[in-house]
Coordinates of C-alpha atoms and ligand atoms in Angstrom, one line a residue:
X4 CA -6.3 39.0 3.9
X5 CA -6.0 38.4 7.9
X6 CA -9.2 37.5 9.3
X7 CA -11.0 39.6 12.0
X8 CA -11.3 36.2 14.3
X9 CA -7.8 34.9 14.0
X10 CA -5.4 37.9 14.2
X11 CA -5.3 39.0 17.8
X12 CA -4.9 34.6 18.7
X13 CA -2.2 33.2 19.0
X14 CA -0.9 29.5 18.4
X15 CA 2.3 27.7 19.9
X16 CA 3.7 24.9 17.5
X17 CA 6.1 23.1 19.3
X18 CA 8.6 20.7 16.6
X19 CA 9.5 22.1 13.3
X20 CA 9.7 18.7 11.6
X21 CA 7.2 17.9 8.7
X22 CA 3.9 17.6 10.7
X23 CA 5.0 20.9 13.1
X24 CA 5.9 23.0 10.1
X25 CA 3.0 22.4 8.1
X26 CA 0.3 22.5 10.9
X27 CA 2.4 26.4 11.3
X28 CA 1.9 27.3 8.3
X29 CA -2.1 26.2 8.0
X30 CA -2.5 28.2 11.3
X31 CA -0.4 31.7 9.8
X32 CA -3.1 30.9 6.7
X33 CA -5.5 31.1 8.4
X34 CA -4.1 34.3 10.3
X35 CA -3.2 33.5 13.8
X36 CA 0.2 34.9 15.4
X37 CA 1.8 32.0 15.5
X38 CA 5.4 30.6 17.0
X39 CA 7.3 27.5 15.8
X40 CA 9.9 26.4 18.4
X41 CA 12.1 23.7 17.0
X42 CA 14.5 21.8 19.3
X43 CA 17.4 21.4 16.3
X44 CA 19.1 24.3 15.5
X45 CA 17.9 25.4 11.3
X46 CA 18.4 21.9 9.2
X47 CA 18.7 24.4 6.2
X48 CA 22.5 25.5 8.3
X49 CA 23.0 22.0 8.7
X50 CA 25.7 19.9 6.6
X51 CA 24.5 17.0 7.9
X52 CA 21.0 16.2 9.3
X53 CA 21.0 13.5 12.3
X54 CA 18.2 11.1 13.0
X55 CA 16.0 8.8 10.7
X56 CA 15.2 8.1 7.7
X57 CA 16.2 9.6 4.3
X58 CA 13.7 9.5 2.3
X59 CA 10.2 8.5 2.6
X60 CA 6.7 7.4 0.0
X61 CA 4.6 10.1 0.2
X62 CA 1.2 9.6 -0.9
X63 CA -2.4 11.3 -1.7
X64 CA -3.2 12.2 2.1
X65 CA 0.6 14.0 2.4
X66 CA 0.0 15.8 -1.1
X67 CA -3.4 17.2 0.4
X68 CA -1.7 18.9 2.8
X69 CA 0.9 20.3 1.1
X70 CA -1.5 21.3 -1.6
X71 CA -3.4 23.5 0.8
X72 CA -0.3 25.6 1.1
X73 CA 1.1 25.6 -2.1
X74 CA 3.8 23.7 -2.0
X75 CA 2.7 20.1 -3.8
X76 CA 4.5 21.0 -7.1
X77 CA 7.6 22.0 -5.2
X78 CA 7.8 18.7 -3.6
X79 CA 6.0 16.5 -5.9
X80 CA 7.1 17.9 -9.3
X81 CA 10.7 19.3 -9.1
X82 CA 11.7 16.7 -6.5
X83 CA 9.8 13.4 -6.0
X84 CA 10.7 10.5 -7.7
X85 CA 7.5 8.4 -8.4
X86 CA 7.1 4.9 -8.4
X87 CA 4.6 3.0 -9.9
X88 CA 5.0 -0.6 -8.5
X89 CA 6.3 -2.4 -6.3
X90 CA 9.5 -4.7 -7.4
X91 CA 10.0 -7.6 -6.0
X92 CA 13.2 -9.1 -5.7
X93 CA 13.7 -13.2 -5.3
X94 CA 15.9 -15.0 -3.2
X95 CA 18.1 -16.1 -6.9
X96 CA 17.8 -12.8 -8.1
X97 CA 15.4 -12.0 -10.2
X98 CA 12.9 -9.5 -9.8
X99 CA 9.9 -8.8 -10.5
X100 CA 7.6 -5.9 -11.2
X101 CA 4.2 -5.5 -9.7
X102 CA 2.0 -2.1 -10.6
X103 CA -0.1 -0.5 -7.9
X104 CA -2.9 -0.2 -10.6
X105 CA -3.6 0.1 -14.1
X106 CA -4.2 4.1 -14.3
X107 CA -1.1 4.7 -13.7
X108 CA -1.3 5.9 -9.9
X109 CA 2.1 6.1 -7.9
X110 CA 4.1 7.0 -4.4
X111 CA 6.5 9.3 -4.5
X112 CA 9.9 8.7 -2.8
X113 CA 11.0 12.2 -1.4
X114 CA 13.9 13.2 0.8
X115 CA 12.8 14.5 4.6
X116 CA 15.6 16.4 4.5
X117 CA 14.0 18.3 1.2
X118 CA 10.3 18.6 2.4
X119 CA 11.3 19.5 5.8
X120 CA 12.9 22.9 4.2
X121 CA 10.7 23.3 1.8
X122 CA 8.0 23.6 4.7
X123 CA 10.5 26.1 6.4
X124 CA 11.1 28.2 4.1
X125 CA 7.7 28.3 3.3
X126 CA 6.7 29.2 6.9
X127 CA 9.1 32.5 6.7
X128 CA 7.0 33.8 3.9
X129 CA 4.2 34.6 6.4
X130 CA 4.9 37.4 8.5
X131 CA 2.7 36.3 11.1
X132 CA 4.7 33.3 11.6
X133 CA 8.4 33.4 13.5
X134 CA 10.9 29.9 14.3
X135 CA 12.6 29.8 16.9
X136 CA 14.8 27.7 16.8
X137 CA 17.3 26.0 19.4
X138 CA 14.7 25.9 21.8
X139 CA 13.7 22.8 23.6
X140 CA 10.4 22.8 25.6
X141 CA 11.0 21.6 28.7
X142 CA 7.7 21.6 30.5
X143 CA 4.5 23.1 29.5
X144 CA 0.8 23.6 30.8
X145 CA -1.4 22.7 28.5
X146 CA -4.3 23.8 30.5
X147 CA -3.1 27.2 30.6
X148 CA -1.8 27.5 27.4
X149 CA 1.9 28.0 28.8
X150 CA 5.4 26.1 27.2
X151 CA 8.7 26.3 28.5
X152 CA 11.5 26.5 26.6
X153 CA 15.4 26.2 27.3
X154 CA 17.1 27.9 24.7
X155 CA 20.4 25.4 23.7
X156 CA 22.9 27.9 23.0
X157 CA 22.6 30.2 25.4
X158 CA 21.1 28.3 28.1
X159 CA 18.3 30.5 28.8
X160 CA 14.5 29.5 29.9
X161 CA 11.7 31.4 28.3
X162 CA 8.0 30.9 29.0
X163 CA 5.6 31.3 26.4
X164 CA 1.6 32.0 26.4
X165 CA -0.4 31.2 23.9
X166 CA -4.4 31.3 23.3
X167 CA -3.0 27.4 22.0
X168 CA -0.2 25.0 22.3
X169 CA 0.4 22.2 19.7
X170 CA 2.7 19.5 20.4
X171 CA 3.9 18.1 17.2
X172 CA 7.5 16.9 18.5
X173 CA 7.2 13.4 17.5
X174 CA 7.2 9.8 19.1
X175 CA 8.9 10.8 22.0
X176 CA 6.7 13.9 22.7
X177 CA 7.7 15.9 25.9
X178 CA 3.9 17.9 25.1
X179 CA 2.4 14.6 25.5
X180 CA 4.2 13.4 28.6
X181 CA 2.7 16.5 30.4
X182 CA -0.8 15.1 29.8
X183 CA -0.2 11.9 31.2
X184 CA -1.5 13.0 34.7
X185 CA -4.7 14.5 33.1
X186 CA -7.4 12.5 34.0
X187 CA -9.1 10.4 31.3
X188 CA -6.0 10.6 29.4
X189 CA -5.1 7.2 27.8
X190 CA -1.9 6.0 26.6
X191 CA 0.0 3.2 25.4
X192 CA 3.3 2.5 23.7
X193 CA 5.0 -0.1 22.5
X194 CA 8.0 -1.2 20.9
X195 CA 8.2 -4.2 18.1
X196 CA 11.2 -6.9 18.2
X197 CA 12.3 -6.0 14.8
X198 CA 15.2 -3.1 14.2
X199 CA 15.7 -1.2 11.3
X200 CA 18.8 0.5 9.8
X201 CA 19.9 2.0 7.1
X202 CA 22.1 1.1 4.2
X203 CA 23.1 2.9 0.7
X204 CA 23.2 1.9 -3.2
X205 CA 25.5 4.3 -4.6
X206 CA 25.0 5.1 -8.0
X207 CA 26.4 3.6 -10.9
X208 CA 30.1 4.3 -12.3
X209 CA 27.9 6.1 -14.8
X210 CA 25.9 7.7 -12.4
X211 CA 22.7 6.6 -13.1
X212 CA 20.4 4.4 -11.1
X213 CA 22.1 1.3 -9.9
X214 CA 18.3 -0.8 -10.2
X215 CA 14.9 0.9 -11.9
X216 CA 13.8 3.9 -10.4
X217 CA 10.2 4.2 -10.8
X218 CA 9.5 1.3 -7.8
X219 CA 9.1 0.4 -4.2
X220 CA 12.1 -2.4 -4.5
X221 CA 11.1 -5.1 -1.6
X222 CA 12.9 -8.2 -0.6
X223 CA 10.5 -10.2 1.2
X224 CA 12.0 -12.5 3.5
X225 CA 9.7 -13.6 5.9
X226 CA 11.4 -12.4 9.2
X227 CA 14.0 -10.5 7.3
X228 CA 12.7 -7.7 5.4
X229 CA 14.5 -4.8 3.3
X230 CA 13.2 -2.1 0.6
X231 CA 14.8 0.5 -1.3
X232 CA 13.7 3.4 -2.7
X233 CA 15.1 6.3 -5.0
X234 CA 17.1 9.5 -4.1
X235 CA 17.2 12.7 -6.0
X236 CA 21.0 12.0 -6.7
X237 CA 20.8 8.4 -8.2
X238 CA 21.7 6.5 -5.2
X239 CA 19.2 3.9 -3.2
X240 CA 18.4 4.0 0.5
X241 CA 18.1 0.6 1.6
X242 CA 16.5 -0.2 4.3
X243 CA 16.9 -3.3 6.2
X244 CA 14.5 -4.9 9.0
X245 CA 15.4 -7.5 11.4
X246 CA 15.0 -8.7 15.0
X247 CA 17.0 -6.7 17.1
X248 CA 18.6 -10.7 18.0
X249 CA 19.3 -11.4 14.7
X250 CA 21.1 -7.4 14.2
X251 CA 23.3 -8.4 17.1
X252 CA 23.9 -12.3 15.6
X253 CA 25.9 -10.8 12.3
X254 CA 28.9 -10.0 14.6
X255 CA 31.9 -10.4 12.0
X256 CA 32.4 -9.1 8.4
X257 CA 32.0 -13.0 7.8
X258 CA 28.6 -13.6 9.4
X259 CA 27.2 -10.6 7.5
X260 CA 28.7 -11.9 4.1
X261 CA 27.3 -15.1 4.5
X262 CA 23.7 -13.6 5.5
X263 CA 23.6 -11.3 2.8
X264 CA 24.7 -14.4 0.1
X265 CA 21.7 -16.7 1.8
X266 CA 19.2 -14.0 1.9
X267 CA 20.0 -10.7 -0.6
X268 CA 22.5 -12.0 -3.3
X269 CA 21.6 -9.4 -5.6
X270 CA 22.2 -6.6 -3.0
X271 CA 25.9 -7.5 -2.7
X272 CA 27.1 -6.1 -5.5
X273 CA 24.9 -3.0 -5.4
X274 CA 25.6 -2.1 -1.9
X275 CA 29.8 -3.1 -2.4
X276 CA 31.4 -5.9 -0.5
X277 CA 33.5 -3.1 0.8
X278 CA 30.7 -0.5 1.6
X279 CA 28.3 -2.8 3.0
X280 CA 31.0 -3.7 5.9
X281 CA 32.0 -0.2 6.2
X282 CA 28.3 0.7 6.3
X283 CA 27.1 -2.0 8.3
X284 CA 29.2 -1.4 11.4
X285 CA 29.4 2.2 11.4
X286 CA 25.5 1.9 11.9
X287 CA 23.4 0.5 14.4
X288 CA 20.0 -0.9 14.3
X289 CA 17.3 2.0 15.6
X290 CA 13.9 0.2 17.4
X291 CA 10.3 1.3 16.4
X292 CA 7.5 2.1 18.8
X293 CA 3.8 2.6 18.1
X294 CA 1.7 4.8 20.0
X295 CA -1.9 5.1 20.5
X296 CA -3.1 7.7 23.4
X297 CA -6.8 9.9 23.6
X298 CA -7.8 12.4 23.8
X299 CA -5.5 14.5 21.8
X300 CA -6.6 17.7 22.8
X301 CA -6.8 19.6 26.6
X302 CA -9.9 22.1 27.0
X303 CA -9.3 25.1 24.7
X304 CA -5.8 25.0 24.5
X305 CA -3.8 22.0 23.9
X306 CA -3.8 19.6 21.2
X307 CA -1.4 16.6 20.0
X308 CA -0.5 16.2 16.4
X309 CA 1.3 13.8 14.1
X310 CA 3.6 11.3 15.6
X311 CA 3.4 12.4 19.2
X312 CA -0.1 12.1 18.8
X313 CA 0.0 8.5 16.9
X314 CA 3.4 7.0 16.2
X315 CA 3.3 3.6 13.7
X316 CA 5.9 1.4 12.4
X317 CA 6.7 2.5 9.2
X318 CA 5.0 -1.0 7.5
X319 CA 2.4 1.4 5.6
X320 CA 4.4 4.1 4.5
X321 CA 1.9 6.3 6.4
X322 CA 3.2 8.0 9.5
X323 CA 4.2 11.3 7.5
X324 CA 1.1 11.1 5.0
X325 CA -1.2 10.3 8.3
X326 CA 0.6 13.4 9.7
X327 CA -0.1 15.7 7.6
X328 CA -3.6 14.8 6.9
X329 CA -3.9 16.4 10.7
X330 CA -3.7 19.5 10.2
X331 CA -5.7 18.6 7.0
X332 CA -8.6 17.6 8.8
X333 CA -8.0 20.8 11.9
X334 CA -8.5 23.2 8.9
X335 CA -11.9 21.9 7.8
X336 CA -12.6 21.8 11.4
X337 CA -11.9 25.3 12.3
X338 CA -13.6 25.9 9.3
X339 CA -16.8 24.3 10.2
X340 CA -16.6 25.8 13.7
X341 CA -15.1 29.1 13.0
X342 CA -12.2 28.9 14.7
X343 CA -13.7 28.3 17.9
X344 CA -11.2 26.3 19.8
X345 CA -13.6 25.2 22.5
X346 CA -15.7 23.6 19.9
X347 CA -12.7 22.3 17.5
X348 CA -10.7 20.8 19.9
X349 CA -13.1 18.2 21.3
X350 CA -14.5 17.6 17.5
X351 CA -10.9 17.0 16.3
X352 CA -9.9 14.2 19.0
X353 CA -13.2 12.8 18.5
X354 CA -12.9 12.5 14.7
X355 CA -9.0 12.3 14.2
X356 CA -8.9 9.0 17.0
X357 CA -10.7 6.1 15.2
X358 CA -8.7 6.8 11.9
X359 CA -5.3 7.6 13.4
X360 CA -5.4 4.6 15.6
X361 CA -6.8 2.3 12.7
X362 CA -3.9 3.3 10.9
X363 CA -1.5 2.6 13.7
X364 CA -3.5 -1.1 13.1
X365 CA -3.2 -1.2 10.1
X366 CA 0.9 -0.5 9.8
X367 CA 0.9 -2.8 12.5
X368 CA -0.9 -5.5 10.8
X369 CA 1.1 -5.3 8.1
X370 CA 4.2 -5.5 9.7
X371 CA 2.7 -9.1 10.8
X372 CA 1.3 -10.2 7.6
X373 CA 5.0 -9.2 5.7
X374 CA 7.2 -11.2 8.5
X375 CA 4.8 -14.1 8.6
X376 CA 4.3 -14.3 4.1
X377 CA 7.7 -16.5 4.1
X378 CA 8.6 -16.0 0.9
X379 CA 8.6 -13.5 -2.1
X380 CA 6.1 -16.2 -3.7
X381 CA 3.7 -16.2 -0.8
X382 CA 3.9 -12.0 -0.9
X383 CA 3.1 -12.5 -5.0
X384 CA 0.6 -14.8 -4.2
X385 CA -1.4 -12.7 -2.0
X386 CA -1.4 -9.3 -4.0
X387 CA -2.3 -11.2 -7.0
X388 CA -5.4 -12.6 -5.2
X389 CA -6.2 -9.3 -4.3
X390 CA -5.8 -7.9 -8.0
X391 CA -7.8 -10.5 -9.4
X392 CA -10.7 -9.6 -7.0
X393 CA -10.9 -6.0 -8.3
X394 CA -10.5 -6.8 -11.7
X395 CA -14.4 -8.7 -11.1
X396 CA -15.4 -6.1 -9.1
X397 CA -13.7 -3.1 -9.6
X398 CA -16.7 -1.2 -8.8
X399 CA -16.8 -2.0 -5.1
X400 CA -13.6 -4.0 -4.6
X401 CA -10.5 -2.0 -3.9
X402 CA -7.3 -3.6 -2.2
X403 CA -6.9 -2.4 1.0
X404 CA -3.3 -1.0 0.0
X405 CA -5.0 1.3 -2.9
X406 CA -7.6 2.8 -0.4
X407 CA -4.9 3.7 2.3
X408 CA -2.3 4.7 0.0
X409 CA -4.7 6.5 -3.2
X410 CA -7.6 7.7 -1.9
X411 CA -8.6 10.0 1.3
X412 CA -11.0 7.6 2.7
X413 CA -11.1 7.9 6.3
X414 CA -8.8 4.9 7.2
X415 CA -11.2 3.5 10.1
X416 CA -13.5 2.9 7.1
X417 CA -10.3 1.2 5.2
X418 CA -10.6 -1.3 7.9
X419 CA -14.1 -1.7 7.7
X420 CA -14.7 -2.4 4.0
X421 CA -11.6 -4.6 4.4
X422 CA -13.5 -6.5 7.2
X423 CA -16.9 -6.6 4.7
X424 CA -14.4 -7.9 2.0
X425 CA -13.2 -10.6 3.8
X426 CA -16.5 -11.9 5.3
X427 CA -17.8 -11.9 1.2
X428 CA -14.1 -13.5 0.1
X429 CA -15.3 -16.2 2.8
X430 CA -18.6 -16.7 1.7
X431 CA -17.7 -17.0 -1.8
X432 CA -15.3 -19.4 -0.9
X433 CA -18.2 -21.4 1.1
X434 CA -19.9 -21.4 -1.9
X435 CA -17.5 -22.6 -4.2
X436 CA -16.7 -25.4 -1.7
X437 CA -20.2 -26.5 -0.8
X438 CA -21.0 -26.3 -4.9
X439 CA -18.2 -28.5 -5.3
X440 CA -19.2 -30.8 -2.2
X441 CA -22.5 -31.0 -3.9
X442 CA -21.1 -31.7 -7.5
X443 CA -19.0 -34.8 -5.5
X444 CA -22.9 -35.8 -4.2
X445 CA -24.2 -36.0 -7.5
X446 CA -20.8 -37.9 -9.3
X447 CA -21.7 -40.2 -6.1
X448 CA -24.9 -41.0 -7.7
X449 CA -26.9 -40.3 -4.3
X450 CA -25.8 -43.0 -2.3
X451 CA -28.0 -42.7 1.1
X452 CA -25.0 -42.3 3.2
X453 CA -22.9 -40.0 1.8
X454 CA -25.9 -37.5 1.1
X455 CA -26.2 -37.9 5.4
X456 CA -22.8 -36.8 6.2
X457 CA -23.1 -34.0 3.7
X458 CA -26.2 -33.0 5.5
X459 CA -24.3 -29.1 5.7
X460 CA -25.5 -28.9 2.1
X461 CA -28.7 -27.4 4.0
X462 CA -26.8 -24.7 4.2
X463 CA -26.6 -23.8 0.7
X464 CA -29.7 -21.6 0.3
X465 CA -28.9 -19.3 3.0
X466 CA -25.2 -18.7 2.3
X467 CA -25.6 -18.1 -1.1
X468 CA -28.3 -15.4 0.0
X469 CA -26.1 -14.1 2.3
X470 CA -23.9 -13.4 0.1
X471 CA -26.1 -12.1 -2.1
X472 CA -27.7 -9.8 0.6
X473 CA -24.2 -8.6 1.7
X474 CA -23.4 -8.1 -2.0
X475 CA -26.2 -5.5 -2.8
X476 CA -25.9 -3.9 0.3
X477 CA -22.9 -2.7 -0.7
X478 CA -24.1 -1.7 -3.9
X479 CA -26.7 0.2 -2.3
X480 CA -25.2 2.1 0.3
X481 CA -22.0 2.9 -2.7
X482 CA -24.5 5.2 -4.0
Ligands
FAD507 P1 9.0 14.3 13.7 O1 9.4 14.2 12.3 O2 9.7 13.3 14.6 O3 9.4 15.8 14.1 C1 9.4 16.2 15.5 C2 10.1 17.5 15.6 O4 10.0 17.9 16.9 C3 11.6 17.3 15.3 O5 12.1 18.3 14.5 C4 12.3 17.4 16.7 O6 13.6 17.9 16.7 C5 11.3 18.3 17.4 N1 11.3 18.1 18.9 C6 11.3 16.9 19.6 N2 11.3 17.2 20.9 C7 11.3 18.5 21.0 C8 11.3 19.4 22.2 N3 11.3 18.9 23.4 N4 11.3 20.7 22.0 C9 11.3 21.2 20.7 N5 11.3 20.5 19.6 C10 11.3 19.1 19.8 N6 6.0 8.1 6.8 C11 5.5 8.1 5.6 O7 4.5 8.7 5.4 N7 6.1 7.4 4.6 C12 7.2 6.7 4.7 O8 7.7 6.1 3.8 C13 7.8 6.6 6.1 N8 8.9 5.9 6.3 C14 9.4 5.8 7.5 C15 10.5 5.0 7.8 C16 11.1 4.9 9.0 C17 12.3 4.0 9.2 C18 10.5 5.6 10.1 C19 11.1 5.6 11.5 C20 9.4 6.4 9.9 C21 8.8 6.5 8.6 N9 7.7 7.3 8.3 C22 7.1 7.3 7.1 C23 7.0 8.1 9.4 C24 7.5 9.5 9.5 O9 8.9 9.6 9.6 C25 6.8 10.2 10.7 O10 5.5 9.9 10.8 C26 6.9 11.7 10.6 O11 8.3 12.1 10.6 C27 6.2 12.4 11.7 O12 6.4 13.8 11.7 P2 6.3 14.7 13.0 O13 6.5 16.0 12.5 O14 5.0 14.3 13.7 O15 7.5 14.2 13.9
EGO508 C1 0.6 -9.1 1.3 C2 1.4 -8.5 0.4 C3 0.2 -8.4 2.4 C4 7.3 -0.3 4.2 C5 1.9 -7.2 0.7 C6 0.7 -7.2 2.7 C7 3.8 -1.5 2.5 C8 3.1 -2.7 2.4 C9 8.0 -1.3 4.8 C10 7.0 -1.6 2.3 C11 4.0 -1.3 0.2 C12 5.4 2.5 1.3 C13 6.8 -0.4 2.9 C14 3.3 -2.5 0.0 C15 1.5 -6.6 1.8 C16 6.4 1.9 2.1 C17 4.2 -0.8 1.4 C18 2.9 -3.2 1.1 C19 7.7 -2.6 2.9 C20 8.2 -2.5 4.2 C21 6.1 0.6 2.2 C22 3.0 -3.0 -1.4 C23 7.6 2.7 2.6 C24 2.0 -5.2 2.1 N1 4.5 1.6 1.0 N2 4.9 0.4 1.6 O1 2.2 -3.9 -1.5 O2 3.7 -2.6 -2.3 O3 2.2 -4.4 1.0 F1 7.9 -3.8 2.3 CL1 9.1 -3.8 4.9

């Protein structure tokens, strides 16, 4: 099964979370030697897991990955809980439920916990692939291919060549921070003013779901955001955004009482009085950074992958689904280039860059749009318009949010076609409005003057071609 070209190589993975584990396992696939250090010690030992998030959506881009090494069904089938809308929830209560489309197509809410050791225990079935973990990398050379590590228990350094060394450990990424003095190496990072922490629904007396499961539950609150979604074991993770001002503001069991009664009534008695103090304080509010840098890759040897090549703010639900479409993409790569790392390298920064910073954008942007739409009726009022728009045109008209989240077009083109779309949404709008300014002209019975200061009308003709131009266009280069 081992190919001829890969066996005597060897790859370095450094991070054993859900990009680092899965980028292992493609590389064992394909038949490298290959060595996963993981700073943690096994999360499989672990009662407890520290750090972030509970669950997450995983989408069509994370599934492709996970396909490729047999593990979708695992994840997707036996575990995820799917959800086929979004719910929105008002400021009096109510709710309601939006669908992402009308074939049926969802998210799925999985645990990281879950996914993380499903990819683990995957990893030990190749014998080409060993963990080691307890071992942080401390400094590494990408250039030559060389990663220190201290191992955490026993305090010892080990060194480590490899024919290549991938950093996947994260936002934080110590791989990356050794390329920073490598000319041409860009990099920026930045953190947002809004905190996020987590909070719990438990489930009911009954134990079953304390709201419907099969949704994305969102209370948009302009500023103030929080969403929910599903756990294997009936109980919600909330989670709650706010400025990091605002966190620090709800001081007293009071002050956050009387914020959650103005903003998420509904939440009180899902949470519990009781449990959402308890919960509230025990926590604290955690930042989020974005990070853009290029290129991702040193010579032959080095290369940068999921977060610590791309961190976002989790406005997209995209960071692990962006991820693992990485090593997605480094597969049909080393495919097209036989595994020639000289070649691959440079061809994956250059294609990887435009769409993993787009996304960063794009979760960015939407982080914007959400804390600027004031209300639940403004965040309504904007999908709807976008529904209606590809119920004319569903042929060429897909909501940016189903092209990101359903379909493995490259996301810099997500961004493109959403540009296109709005310069047409404009110009049908133009049209509508001059039609109607010239409908007022004609109920004015053509008085002299008015016709003047409506001399714009001019402008008609060429708009509506415009449009018309931009319009087939499309249509032609869809085919
Ligand atoms: P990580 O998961 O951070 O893994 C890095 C690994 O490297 C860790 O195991 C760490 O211990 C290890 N490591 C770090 N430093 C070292 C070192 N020096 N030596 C050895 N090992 C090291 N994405 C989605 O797709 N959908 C969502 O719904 C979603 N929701 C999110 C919600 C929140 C609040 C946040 C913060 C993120 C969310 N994300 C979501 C993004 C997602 O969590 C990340 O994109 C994803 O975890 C990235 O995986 P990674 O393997 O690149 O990095
Ligand atoms: C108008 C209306 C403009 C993450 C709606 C933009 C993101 C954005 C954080 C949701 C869903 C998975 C998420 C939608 C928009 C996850 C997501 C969305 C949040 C927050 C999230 C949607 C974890 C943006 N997907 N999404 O439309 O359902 O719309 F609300 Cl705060």
């Amino acid at each position: 099964m081992l190919r001829e070209k890969t066996k005597n190589k060897s790859v370095l993975v450094v991070g054993a979370g859900l990009v680092g584990t899965l980028e292992a396992c493609f590389m064992a696939k394909r038949g490298y030697q290959v060595h996963l250090y993981e700073y943690r010690p096994d999360i499989r030992t672990l009662e407890h897991v520290p750090g972030r998030s509970i669950n997450l959506a995983m989408s069509l881009r994370g599934r492709t990955g996970l396909k490729a090494i047999g593990v979708e069904d695992k994840v997707i089938r036996d575990h995820g809980i799917p959800m086929y809308g979004r719910m929105i929830h008002n400021t009096d209560g109510s709710t309601r439920p939006i669908p992402y489309n009308k074939d049926g197509k969802c998210i799925y809410s999985v645990g990281r916990r879950f996914v993380n050791e499903v990819l683990l225990t995957k990893a030990e079935e190749y014998p080409n692939l060993n963990i080691h973990f307890t071992h942080k990398l401390t400094t590494c050379r990408l250039d030559k291919g060389e990663a220190t590590f201290v191992n955490t228990v026993s305090g010892e350094q080990v060194t480590r060549r490899a024919d290549l060394v991938i950093g996947c450990d994260g936002a934080y990424s110590n791989v990356r921070k050794s390329m920073m003095r490598q000319p041409f190496f860009n990099y920026t990072q930045n953190y947002i003013p809004h905190g996020y922490m987590e909070l719990c629904i438990p489930p009911t007396p009954e134990g079953g779901f304390a709201m419907p499961a099969n949704y994305l539950h969102i209370w948009p609150r302009g500023q103030f955001m929080m969403i929910a979604l599903p756990n294997q074991d009936c109980s919600w993770t909330v989670t709650l955004f706010m400025p990091f001002p605002a966190f620090e503001g709800l001081s007293t069991p009071e002050l956050l009482l009387s914020y959650f009664k103005t903003h998420y009534p509904d939440a009180i008695p899902l949470i519990g009085r009781e449990k959402l103090i308890k919960d509230f304080f025990a926590n604290e509010a955690l930042p989020m950074i974005y990070v853009k840098c290029s290129p991702y890759h040193v010579g032959s040897t080095g290369l940068l992958m999921g977060d610590a090549a791309h961190a976002m703010v989790p406005f997209y639900g995209q960071g692990m689904n962006c991820g693992m479409e990485d090593c997605v993409v480094l597969d049909e790569l080393l495919d097209q280039y036989k595994d020639d790392f000289a070649t691959v390298l440079p061809a994956y920064s250059a294609k990887r860059n435009p769409d993993a910073e787009a996304i960063v954008d794009l979760a960015l942007y939407n982080y914007i749009e959400m804390r600027d739409l004031v209300n639940s009726r403004a965040f309504l009022l904007r999908r709807k318009f976008d529904d209606l728009l590809s119920t004319i045109m569903p042929k060429y008209w897909l909501p940016l949010y189903t092209m990101v989240t359903f379909t493995r077009t490259p996301y810099h083109k997500c961004i493109s076609r959403k540009k296109w779309q709005d310069r047409v949404v404009k110009h049908i709008l133009s049209v509508v409005g001059m039609a109607g300014v010239a409908a007022g002209v004609f109920l004015a019975k053509s008085d002299p003057l008015h016709v003047l200061s409506c001399s714009h009308l001019s402008q008609l003709p060429a708009l509506l071609s415009r449009t018309w131009v931009a319009a087939t266009s499309l249509s032609i280069t869809r085919k």
